[in-house]
mmCIF file of C-alpha atoms in Angstrom:
data_model
loop_
_atom_site.group_PDB
_atom_site.id
_atom_site.type_symbol
_atom_site.label_atom_id
_atom_site.label_comp_id
_atom_site.label_asym_id
_atom_site.label_seq_id
_atom_site.Cartn_x
_atom_site.Cartn_y
_atom_site.Cartn_z
ATOM 1 C CA UNK A 14 -14.033 -4.108 -12.751
ATOM 2 C CA UNK A 15 -10.682 -3.505 -11.135
ATOM 3 C CA UNK A 16 -9.064 -6.598 -9.761
ATOM 4 C CA UNK A 17 -5.587 -7.515 -8.699
ATOM 5 C CA UNK A 18 -4.873 -10.947 -7.333
ATOM 6 C CA UNK A 19 -1.954 -12.956 -6.161
ATOM 7 C CA UNK A 20 -1.712 -16.575 -7.132
ATOM 8 C CA UNK A 21 -0.691 -18.070 -3.810
ATOM 9 C CA UNK A 22 -1.527 -16.791 -0.337
ATOM 10 C CA UNK A 23 1.522 -18.490 1.159
ATOM 11 C CA UNK A 24 4.898 -19.594 -0.111
ATOM 12 C CA UNK A 25 7.746 -21.334 1.693
ATOM 13 C CA UNK A 26 11.254 -21.311 0.301
ATOM 14 C CA UNK A 27 14.526 -22.719 1.585
ATOM 15 C CA UNK A 28 17.072 -20.102 2.561
ATOM 16 C CA UNK A 29 19.420 -19.437 -0.318
ATOM 17 C CA UNK A 30 16.960 -20.566 -2.973
ATOM 18 C CA UNK A 31 15.203 -18.230 -5.374
ATOM 19 C CA UNK A 32 11.533 -17.376 -4.935
ATOM 20 C CA UNK A 33 8.921 -16.227 -7.403
ATOM 21 C CA UNK A 34 5.742 -14.457 -6.342
ATOM 22 C CA UNK A 35 3.057 -14.024 -8.959
ATOM 23 C CA UNK A 36 0.310 -11.495 -9.478
ATOM 24 C CA UNK A 37 -2.443 -11.129 -12.050
ATOM 25 C CA UNK A 38 -4.385 -8.030 -12.958
ATOM 26 C CA UNK A 39 -7.485 -7.551 -15.026
ATOM 27 C CA UNK A 40 -7.383 -4.041 -16.440
ATOM 28 C CA UNK A 41 -5.356 -3.577 -19.598
ATOM 29 C CA UNK A 42 -5.297 0.172 -18.869
ATOM 30 C CA UNK A 43 -2.906 -0.420 -15.972
ATOM 31 C CA UNK A 44 0.333 1.368 -16.684
ATOM 32 C CA UNK A 45 2.243 1.326 -13.404
ATOM 33 C CA UNK A 46 3.007 -1.669 -11.211
ATOM 34 C CA UNK A 47 4.654 -1.839 -7.812
ATOM 35 C CA UNK A 48 5.772 -4.493 -5.403
ATOM 36 C CA UNK A 49 5.686 -3.833 -1.688
ATOM 37 C CA UNK A 50 6.995 -5.875 1.232
ATOM 38 C CA UNK A 51 5.240 -5.733 4.586
ATOM 39 C CA UNK A 52 6.831 -7.106 7.711
ATOM 40 C CA UNK A 53 4.848 -7.744 10.843
ATOM 41 C CA UNK A 54 3.936 -4.538 12.635
ATOM 42 C CA UNK A 55 5.189 -2.290 9.863
ATOM 43 C CA UNK A 56 3.772 -0.466 6.896
ATOM 44 C CA UNK A 57 4.386 -1.675 3.332
ATOM 45 C CA UNK A 58 7.898 -0.986 2.107
ATOM 46 C CA UNK A 59 8.550 -0.164 -1.545
ATOM 47 C CA UNK A 60 10.651 -2.831 -3.287
ATOM 48 C CA UNK A 61 10.567 -2.182 -7.003
ATOM 49 C CA UNK A 62 8.287 -0.795 -9.669
ATOM 50 C CA UNK A 63 7.852 -1.122 -13.403
ATOM 51 C CA UNK A 64 5.966 0.811 -16.025
ATOM 52 C CA UNK A 65 3.977 -0.708 -18.847
ATOM 53 C CA UNK A 66 6.553 0.231 -21.470
ATOM 54 C CA UNK A 67 8.985 -2.254 -19.909
ATOM 55 C CA UNK A 68 9.002 -6.063 -19.598
ATOM 56 C CA UNK A 69 11.673 -6.453 -16.965
ATOM 57 C CA UNK A 70 13.378 -4.432 -14.307
ATOM 58 C CA UNK A 71 16.093 -5.471 -11.882
ATOM 59 C CA UNK A 72 17.040 -4.245 -8.454
ATOM 60 C CA UNK A 73 19.242 -5.617 -5.747
ATOM 61 C CA UNK A 74 18.420 -9.357 -5.601
ATOM 62 C CA UNK A 75 14.956 -8.626 -7.019
ATOM 63 C CA UNK A 76 13.592 -8.738 -10.543
ATOM 64 C CA UNK A 77 10.114 -7.777 -11.670
ATOM 65 C CA UNK A 78 8.729 -9.244 -14.873
ATOM 66 C CA UNK A 79 5.680 -7.849 -16.630
ATOM 67 C CA UNK A 80 3.740 -9.782 -19.234
ATOM 68 C CA UNK A 81 1.099 -7.449 -20.610
ATOM 69 C CA UNK A 82 -0.274 -10.041 -22.995
ATOM 70 C CA UNK A 83 -1.554 -12.230 -20.180
ATOM 71 C CA UNK A 84 -1.731 -9.402 -17.605
ATOM 72 C CA UNK A 85 0.728 -11.058 -15.286
ATOM 73 C CA UNK A 86 3.363 -9.641 -12.982
ATOM 74 C CA UNK A 87 5.986 -11.522 -11.016
ATOM 75 C CA UNK A 88 8.589 -10.729 -8.392
ATOM 76 C CA UNK A 89 11.708 -12.840 -8.284
ATOM 77 C CA UNK A 90 13.904 -12.753 -5.192
ATOM 78 C CA UNK A 91 17.323 -14.290 -5.614
ATOM 79 C CA UNK A 92 19.283 -16.070 -2.874
ATOM 80 C CA UNK A 93 16.580 -15.599 -0.264
ATOM 81 C CA UNK A 94 17.510 -14.635 3.278
ATOM 82 C CA UNK A 95 15.557 -14.897 6.552
ATOM 83 C CA UNK A 96 14.890 -11.156 6.370
ATOM 84 C CA UNK A 97 12.915 -11.715 3.183
ATOM 85 C CA UNK A 98 10.150 -13.359 5.201
ATOM 86 C CA UNK A 99 7.180 -11.010 4.909
ATOM 87 C CA UNK A 100 3.921 -10.441 3.067
ATOM 88 C CA UNK A 101 4.424 -9.238 -0.494
ATOM 89 C CA UNK A 102 1.837 -7.126 -2.294
ATOM 90 C CA UNK A 103 1.578 -6.166 -5.906
ATOM 91 C CA UNK A 104 -0.266 -2.973 -6.747
ATOM 92 C CA UNK A 105 -1.290 -1.187 -9.873
ATOM 93 C CA UNK A 106 -2.995 2.079 -10.623
ATOM 94 C CA UNK A 107 -5.365 1.089 -13.419
ATOM 95 C CA UNK A 108 -4.549 4.383 -15.070
ATOM 96 C CA UNK A 109 -6.887 6.341 -12.786
ATOM 97 C CA UNK A 110 -4.372 7.507 -10.238
ATOM 98 C CA UNK A 111 -5.230 5.383 -7.200
ATOM 99 C CA UNK A 112 -3.375 2.214 -6.313
ATOM 100 C CA UNK A 113 -5.231 -1.080 -6.099
ATOM 101 C CA UNK A 114 -3.512 -3.785 -4.108
ATOM 102 C CA UNK A 115 -3.545 -7.531 -4.425
ATOM 103 C CA UNK A 116 -4.343 -9.703 -1.437
ATOM 104 C CA UNK A 117 -0.739 -10.482 -0.611
ATOM 105 C CA UNK A 118 1.499 -13.557 -0.506
ATOM 106 C CA UNK A 119 3.112 -14.507 2.767
ATOM 107 C CA UNK A 120 6.666 -15.634 2.022
ATOM 108 C CA UNK A 121 8.392 -17.747 4.645
ATOM 109 C CA UNK A 122 12.103 -18.436 4.367
ATOM 110 C CA UNK A 123 13.042 -21.758 5.926
ATOM 111 C CA UNK A 124 16.514 -21.703 7.531
ATOM 112 C CA UNK B 5 15.521 12.031 5.276
ATOM 113 C CA UNK B 6 12.848 11.022 7.774
ATOM 114 C CA UNK B 7 10.133 8.675 6.590
ATOM 115 C CA UNK B 8 6.387 8.966 6.854
ATOM 116 C CA UNK B 9 5.258 9.231 10.448
ATOM 117 C CA UNK B 10 1.845 8.451 11.839
ATOM 118 C CA UNK B 11 0.350 9.168 15.227
ATOM 119 C CA UNK B 12 -0.856 7.600 17.334
ATOM 120 C CA UNK B 13 0.458 4.109 16.634
ATOM 121 C CA UNK B 14 -2.290 2.401 18.602
ATOM 122 C CA UNK B 15 -5.777 3.498 19.539
ATOM 123 C CA UNK B 16 -8.724 1.893 21.287
ATOM 124 C CA UNK B 17 -12.168 3.406 20.950
ATOM 125 C CA UNK B 18 -15.755 2.333 21.561
ATOM 126 C CA UNK B 19 -18.607 2.209 19.101
ATOM 127 C CA UNK B 20 -20.141 5.582 18.352
ATOM 128 C CA UNK B 21 -17.034 7.563 19.164
ATOM 129 C CA UNK B 22 -14.976 9.444 16.627
ATOM 130 C CA UNK B 23 -11.257 9.339 15.994
ATOM 131 C CA UNK B 24 -8.644 11.507 14.298
ATOM 132 C CA UNK B 25 -5.428 10.066 12.920
ATOM 133 C CA UNK B 26 -2.437 12.105 11.854
ATOM 134 C CA UNK B 27 0.165 11.667 9.131
ATOM 135 C CA UNK B 28 3.330 13.617 8.413
ATOM 136 C CA UNK B 29 4.687 12.949 4.921
ATOM 137 C CA UNK B 30 8.277 12.761 3.836
ATOM 138 C CA UNK B 31 9.743 16.236 3.537
ATOM 139 C CA UNK B 32 9.042 17.616 0.074
ATOM 140 C CA UNK B 33 6.186 15.214 -0.616
ATOM 141 C CA UNK B 34 2.932 16.941 -1.374
ATOM 142 C CA UNK B 35 0.590 14.020 -1.978
ATOM 143 C CA UNK B 36 -0.807 12.000 0.910
ATOM 144 C CA UNK B 37 -2.971 8.910 0.519
ATOM 145 C CA UNK B 38 -4.807 6.950 3.176
ATOM 146 C CA UNK B 39 -5.531 3.212 3.155
ATOM 147 C CA UNK B 40 -7.403 0.822 5.394
ATOM 148 C CA UNK B 41 -5.900 -2.619 5.897
ATOM 149 C CA UNK B 42 -7.896 -5.517 7.320
ATOM 150 C CA UNK B 43 -7.295 -9.283 7.170
ATOM 151 C CA UNK B 44 -10.487 -9.815 5.209
ATOM 152 C CA UNK B 45 -10.359 -6.959 2.708
ATOM 153 C CA UNK B 46 -6.644 -6.316 2.409
ATOM 154 C CA UNK B 47 -5.432 -2.825 1.552
ATOM 155 C CA UNK B 48 -8.198 -0.520 0.432
ATOM 156 C CA UNK B 49 -7.793 3.036 -0.763
ATOM 157 C CA UNK B 50 -9.619 5.688 1.241
ATOM 158 C CA UNK B 51 -8.608 9.023 -0.296
ATOM 159 C CA UNK B 52 -5.719 11.096 -1.559
ATOM 160 C CA UNK B 53 -4.884 14.723 -0.870
ATOM 161 C CA UNK B 54 -2.710 17.081 -2.830
ATOM 162 C CA UNK B 55 -2.258 20.791 -2.180
ATOM 163 C CA UNK B 56 -4.894 20.707 0.552
ATOM 164 C CA UNK B 57 -7.508 19.299 -1.845
ATOM 165 C CA UNK B 58 -8.967 15.833 -2.054
ATOM 166 C CA UNK B 59 -7.852 14.642 -5.456
ATOM 167 C CA UNK B 60 -9.100 11.067 -5.373
ATOM 168 C CA UNK B 61 -11.542 9.075 -3.285
ATOM 169 C CA UNK B 62 -12.243 5.418 -2.671
ATOM 170 C CA UNK B 63 -15.517 3.685 -1.897
ATOM 171 C CA UNK B 64 -15.918 4.404 1.782
ATOM 172 C CA UNK B 65 -18.921 5.966 3.533
ATOM 173 C CA UNK B 66 -19.027 9.628 4.450
ATOM 174 C CA UNK B 67 -18.067 8.785 8.041
ATOM 175 C CA UNK B 68 -14.525 8.670 6.727
ATOM 176 C CA UNK B 69 -13.096 12.078 5.957
ATOM 177 C CA UNK B 70 -9.762 13.752 5.749
ATOM 178 C CA UNK B 71 -7.949 16.962 5.201
ATOM 179 C CA UNK B 72 -4.516 18.252 4.369
ATOM 180 C CA UNK B 73 -2.745 21.278 5.736
ATOM 181 C CA UNK B 74 -0.512 23.761 3.984
ATOM 182 C CA UNK B 75 2.592 21.923 5.235
ATOM 183 C CA UNK B 76 1.248 18.731 3.566
ATOM 184 C CA UNK B 77 0.503 17.050 6.878
ATOM 185 C CA UNK B 78 -2.781 15.214 6.764
ATOM 186 C CA UNK B 79 -5.423 13.993 9.137
ATOM 187 C CA UNK B 80 -8.207 11.521 8.671
ATOM 188 C CA UNK B 81 -11.304 11.355 10.791
ATOM 189 C CA UNK B 82 -13.758 8.541 11.340
ATOM 190 C CA UNK B 83 -17.037 9.447 12.992
ATOM 191 C CA UNK B 84 -19.611 7.201 14.627
ATOM 192 C CA UNK B 85 -17.181 4.302 14.865
ATOM 193 C CA UNK B 86 -18.381 0.794 14.106
ATOM 194 C CA UNK B 87 -16.820 -2.518 15.088
ATOM 195 C CA UNK B 88 -15.907 -3.099 11.454
ATOM 196 C CA UNK B 89 -13.725 -0.001 11.451
ATOM 197 C CA UNK B 90 -11.104 -1.888 13.441
ATOM 198 C CA UNK B 91 -8.119 -1.964 11.123
ATOM 199 C CA UNK B 92 -4.630 -0.751 10.425
ATOM 200 C CA UNK B 93 -4.832 2.692 8.842
ATOM 201 C CA UNK B 94 -1.896 3.448 6.618
ATOM 202 C CA UNK B 95 -0.753 6.741 5.243
ATOM 203 C CA UNK B 96 1.476 6.995 2.182
ATOM 204 C CA UNK B 97 3.186 10.038 0.731
ATOM 205 C CA UNK B 98 4.557 10.728 -2.726
ATOM 206 C CA UNK B 99 6.111 13.691 -4.457
ATOM 207 C CA UNK B 100 3.163 15.004 -6.404
ATOM 208 C CA UNK B 101 2.025 12.987 -9.389
ATOM 209 C CA UNK B 102 -0.035 9.795 -9.423
ATOM 210 C CA UNK B 103 2.829 7.879 -10.982
ATOM 211 C CA UNK B 104 5.279 8.869 -8.244
ATOM 212 C CA UNK B 105 6.183 6.097 -5.840
ATOM 213 C CA UNK B 106 4.199 6.023 -2.623
ATOM 214 C CA UNK B 107 6.051 5.492 0.634
ATOM 215 C CA UNK B 108 4.101 4.173 3.587
ATOM 216 C CA UNK B 109 4.160 5.011 7.248
ATOM 217 C CA UNK B 110 3.984 2.376 9.999
ATOM 218 C CA UNK B 111 0.228 2.766 10.364
ATOM 219 C CA UNK B 112 -2.182 3.379 13.212
ATOM 220 C CA UNK B 113 -3.796 0.286 14.672
ATOM 221 C CA UNK B 114 -7.389 1.193 15.572
ATOM 222 C CA UNK B 115 -9.447 -1.154 17.687
ATOM 223 C CA UNK B 116 -13.148 -0.446 18.141
ATOM 224 C CA UNK B 117 -14.806 -2.178 21.085
#
């Protein structure tokens, strides 16, 4: 069945350090992957996406890595700031148009 | 460009009542999807509308329904509310195609007493 999971429910990182949030998926038919950030009281905010024909994609301070062999997705945030504290979700569409979300990792940046 | 807007932001209802939530997509976006977010189940897909037609549907009972208007605005309705329907209901809009990025609104927090 369809399943998307995050490896750690919580993660604490010192301000200025890099953080890595991991996500695993089960369906090899997945062809589109997205990372969202959700701050308290707000809806999920798009961070970065990647399609299955790519292994890596970079944005501003963020990098998404896709390993299709082991069905693993990661989000790297460089030089973390207090504003990066939020819940991060990975999502994928399993090739059937609707997004399926992981359970989320709560990232806390320690000043 | 204005983002996705949802009204109301907060709502309190009692069991058995019905509720209608509204979503206005980003200008030019024609696809609207609805999600339910709870601490226990996370984000779960309800349904997606495109060109006033339901294009995709999640695994929710028939008490959950929706519609889309010609201006792409969408509403979702929940009838015969149950305590377990308490959740954050999120609307997301995208241009048109399934692979287009979805942008979320702030959500409507529904509490059923």
